[in-house]
PDB file of C-alpha atoms in Angstrom:
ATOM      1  CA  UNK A   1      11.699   6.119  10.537  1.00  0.00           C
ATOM      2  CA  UNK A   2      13.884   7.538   7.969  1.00  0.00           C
ATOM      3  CA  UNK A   3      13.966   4.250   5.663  1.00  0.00           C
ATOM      4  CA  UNK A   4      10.475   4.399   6.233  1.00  0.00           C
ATOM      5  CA  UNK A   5       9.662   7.915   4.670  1.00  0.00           C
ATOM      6  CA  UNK A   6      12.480   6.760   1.976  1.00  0.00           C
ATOM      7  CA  UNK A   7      10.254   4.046   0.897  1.00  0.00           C
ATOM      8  CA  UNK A   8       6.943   5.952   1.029  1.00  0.00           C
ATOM      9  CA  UNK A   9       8.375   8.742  -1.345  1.00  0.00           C
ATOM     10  CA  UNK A  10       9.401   6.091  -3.388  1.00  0.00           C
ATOM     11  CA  UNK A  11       6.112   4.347  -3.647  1.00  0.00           C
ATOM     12  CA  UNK A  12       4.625   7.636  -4.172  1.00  0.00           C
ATOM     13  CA  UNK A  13       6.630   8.446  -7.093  1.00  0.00           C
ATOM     14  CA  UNK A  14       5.925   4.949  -8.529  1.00  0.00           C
ATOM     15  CA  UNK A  15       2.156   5.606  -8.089  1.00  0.00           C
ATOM     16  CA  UNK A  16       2.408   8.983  -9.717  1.00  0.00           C
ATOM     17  CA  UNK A  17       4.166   7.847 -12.257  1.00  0.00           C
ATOM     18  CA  UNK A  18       2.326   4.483 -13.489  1.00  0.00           C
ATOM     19  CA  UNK A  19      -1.546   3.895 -12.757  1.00  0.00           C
ATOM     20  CA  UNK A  20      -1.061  -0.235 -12.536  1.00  0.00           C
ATOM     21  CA  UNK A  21       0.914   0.336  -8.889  1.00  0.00           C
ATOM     22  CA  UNK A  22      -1.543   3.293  -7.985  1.00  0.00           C
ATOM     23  CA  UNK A  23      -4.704   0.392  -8.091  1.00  0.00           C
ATOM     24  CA  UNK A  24      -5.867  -2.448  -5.793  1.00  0.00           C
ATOM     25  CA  UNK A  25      -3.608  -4.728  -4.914  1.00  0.00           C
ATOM     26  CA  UNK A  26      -6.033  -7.008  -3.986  1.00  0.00           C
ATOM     27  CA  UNK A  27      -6.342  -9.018  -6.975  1.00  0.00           C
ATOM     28  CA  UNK A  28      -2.685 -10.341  -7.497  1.00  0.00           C
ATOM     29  CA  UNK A  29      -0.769 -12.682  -5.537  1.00  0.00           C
ATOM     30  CA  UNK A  30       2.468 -11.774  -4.100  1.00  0.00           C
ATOM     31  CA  UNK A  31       4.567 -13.187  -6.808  1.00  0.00           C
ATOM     32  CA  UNK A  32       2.988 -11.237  -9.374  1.00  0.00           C
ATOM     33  CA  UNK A  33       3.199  -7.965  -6.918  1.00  0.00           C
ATOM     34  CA  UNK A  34       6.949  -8.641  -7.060  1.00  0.00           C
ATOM     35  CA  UNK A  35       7.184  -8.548 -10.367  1.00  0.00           C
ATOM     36  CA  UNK A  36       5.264  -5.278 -11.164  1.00  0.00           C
ATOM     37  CA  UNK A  37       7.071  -3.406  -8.539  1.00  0.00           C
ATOM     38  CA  UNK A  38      10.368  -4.829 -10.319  1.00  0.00           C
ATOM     39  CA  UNK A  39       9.320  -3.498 -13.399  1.00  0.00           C
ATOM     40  CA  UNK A  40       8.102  -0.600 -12.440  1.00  0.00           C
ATOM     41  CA  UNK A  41      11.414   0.508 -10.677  1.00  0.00           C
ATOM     42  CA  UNK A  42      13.616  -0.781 -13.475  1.00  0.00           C
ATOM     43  CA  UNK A  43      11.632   1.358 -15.571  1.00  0.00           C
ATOM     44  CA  UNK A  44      11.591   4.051 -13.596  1.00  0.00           C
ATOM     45  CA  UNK A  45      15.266   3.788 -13.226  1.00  0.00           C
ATOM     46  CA  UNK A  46      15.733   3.679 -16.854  1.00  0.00           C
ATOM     47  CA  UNK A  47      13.997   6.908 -17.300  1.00  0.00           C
ATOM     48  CA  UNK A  48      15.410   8.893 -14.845  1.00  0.00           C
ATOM     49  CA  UNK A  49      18.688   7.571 -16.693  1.00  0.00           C
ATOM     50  CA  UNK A  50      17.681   8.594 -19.823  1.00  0.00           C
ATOM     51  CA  UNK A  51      16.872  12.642 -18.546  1.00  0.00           C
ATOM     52  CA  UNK A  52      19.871  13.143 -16.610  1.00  0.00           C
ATOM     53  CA  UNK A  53      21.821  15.807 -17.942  1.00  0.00           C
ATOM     54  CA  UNK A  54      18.410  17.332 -18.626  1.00  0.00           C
ATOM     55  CA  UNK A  55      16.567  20.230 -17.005  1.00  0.00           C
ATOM     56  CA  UNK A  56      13.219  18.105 -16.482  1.00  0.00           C
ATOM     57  CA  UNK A  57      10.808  19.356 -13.704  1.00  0.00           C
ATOM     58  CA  UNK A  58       9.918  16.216 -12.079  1.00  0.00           C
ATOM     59  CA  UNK A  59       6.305  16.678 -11.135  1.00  0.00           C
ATOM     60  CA  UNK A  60       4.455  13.082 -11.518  1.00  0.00           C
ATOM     61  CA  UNK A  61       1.074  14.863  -9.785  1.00  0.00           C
ATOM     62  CA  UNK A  62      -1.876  13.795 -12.174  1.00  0.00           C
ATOM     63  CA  UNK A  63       0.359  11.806 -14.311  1.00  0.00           C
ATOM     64  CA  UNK A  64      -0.542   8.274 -15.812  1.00  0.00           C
ATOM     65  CA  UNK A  65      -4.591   7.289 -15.737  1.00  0.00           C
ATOM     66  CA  UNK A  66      -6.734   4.751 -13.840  1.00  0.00           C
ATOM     67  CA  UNK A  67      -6.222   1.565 -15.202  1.00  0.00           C
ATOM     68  CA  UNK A  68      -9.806  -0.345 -15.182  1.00  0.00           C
ATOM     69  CA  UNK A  69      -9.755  -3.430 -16.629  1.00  0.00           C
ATOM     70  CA  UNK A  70     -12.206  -4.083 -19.507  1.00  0.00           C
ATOM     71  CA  UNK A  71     -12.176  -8.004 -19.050  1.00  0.00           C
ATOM     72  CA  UNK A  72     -14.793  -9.177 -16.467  1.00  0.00           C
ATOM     73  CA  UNK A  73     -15.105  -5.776 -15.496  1.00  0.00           C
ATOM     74  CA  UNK A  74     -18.737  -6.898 -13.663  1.00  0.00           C
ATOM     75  CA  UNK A  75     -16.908  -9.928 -11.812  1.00  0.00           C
ATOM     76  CA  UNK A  76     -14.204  -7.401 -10.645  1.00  0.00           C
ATOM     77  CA  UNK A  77     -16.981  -5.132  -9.504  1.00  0.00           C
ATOM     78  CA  UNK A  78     -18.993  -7.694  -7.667  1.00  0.00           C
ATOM     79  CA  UNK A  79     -16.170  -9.168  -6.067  1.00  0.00           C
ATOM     80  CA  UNK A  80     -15.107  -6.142  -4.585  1.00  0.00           C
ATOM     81  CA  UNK A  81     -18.649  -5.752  -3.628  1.00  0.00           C
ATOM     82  CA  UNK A  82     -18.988  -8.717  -1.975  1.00  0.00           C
ATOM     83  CA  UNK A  83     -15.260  -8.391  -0.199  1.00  0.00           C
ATOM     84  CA  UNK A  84     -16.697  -4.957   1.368  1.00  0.00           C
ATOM     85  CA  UNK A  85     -20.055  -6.964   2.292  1.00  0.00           C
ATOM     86  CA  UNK A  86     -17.611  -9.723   4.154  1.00  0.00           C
ATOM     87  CA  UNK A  87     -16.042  -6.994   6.016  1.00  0.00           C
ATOM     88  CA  UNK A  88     -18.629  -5.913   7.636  1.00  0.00           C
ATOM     89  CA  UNK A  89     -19.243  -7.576  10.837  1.00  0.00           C
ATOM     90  CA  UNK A  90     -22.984  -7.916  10.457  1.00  0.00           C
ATOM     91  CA  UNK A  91     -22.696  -9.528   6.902  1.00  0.00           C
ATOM     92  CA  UNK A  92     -19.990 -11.598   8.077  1.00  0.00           C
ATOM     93  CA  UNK A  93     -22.004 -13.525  10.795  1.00  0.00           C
ATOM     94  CA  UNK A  94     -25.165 -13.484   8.331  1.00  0.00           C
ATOM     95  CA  UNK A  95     -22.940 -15.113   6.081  1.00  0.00           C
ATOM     96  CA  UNK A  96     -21.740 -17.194   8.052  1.00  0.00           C
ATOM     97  CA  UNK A  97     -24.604 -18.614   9.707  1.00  0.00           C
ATOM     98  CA  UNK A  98     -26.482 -19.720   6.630  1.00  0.00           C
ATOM     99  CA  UNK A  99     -23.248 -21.737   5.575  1.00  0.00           C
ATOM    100  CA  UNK A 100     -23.716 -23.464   8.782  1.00  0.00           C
ATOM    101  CA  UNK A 101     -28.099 -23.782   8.397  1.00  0.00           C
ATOM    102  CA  UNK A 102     -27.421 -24.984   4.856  1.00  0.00           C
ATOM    103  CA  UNK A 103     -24.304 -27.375   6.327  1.00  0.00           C
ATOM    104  CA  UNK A 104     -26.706 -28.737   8.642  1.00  0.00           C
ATOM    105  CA  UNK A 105     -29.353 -29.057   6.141  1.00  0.00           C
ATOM    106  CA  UNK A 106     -27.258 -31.171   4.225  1.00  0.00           C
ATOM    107  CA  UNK A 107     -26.003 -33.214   6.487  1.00  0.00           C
ATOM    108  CA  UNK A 108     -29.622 -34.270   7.778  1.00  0.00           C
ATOM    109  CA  UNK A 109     -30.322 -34.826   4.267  1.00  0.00           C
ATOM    110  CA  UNK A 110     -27.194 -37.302   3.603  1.00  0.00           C
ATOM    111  CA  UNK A 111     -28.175 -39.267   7.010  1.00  0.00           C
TER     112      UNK A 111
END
C-alpha cells in the first residue's frame, strides 16, 4: 500500500509538472508510453538536481498546459467519440449487429 501511494505521488507530480503525461493515454502504444514516462522522470530528475541547494517552493498545482494536438485534431475528436459510442452497451450490440446483417449480406451476395 505504501509503494502504491509512492507511485501515485509520483505520477502526480509528473502530471503537474508536464501536460503530455497529464493527457489520454489512449492513443500511444506501450512502447511509446515507456518512453515518455522515461523522459519525463529523467527530466524531472534533472531539475530537481539543478534546484537543490535552492529554497524553491515546489508547488506544480496549475503548472504546464493542456497539450491538444493541432494535427488531425477532428480525427482525434471523432475517434474518441466513437470509442465512448463503443462503450456503451447499447451502441455496442447496434454496432455489432449490422456488421453481422451487412456480413450476411455479403456473403449471400458472393454465393
Amino acid at each position: 500500500m505504501a509503494v502504491r501511494k509512492d507511485v501515485e505521488r509520483a505520477l502526480g507530480v509528473l502530471q503537474s509538472r508536464f501536460a503530455i503525461v497529464h493527457g489520454s493515454a489512449r492513443f500511444w502504444d506501450q512502447k511509446t508510453l515507456w518512453m515518455i514516462m522515461t523522459a519525463c522522470v529523467i527530466m524531472h530528475n534533472m531539475i530537481i538536481e539543478d534546484e537543490r541547494g535552492e529554497d524553491v517552493e515546489y508547488d506544480y498545482e496549475g503548472m504546464g498546459r493542456k497539450v491538444t494536438p493541432r494535427k488531425d485534431h477532428d480525427r482525434i475528436e471523432r475517434f474518441v467519440q466513437v470509442h465512448q459510442e463503443i462503450q456503451d452497451r447499447e451502441s455496442h450490440e447496434q454496432l455489432r449487429n449490422d456488421l453481422m446483417e451487412e456480413m450476411w449480406k455479403r456473403h449471400e451476395a458472393s454465393g
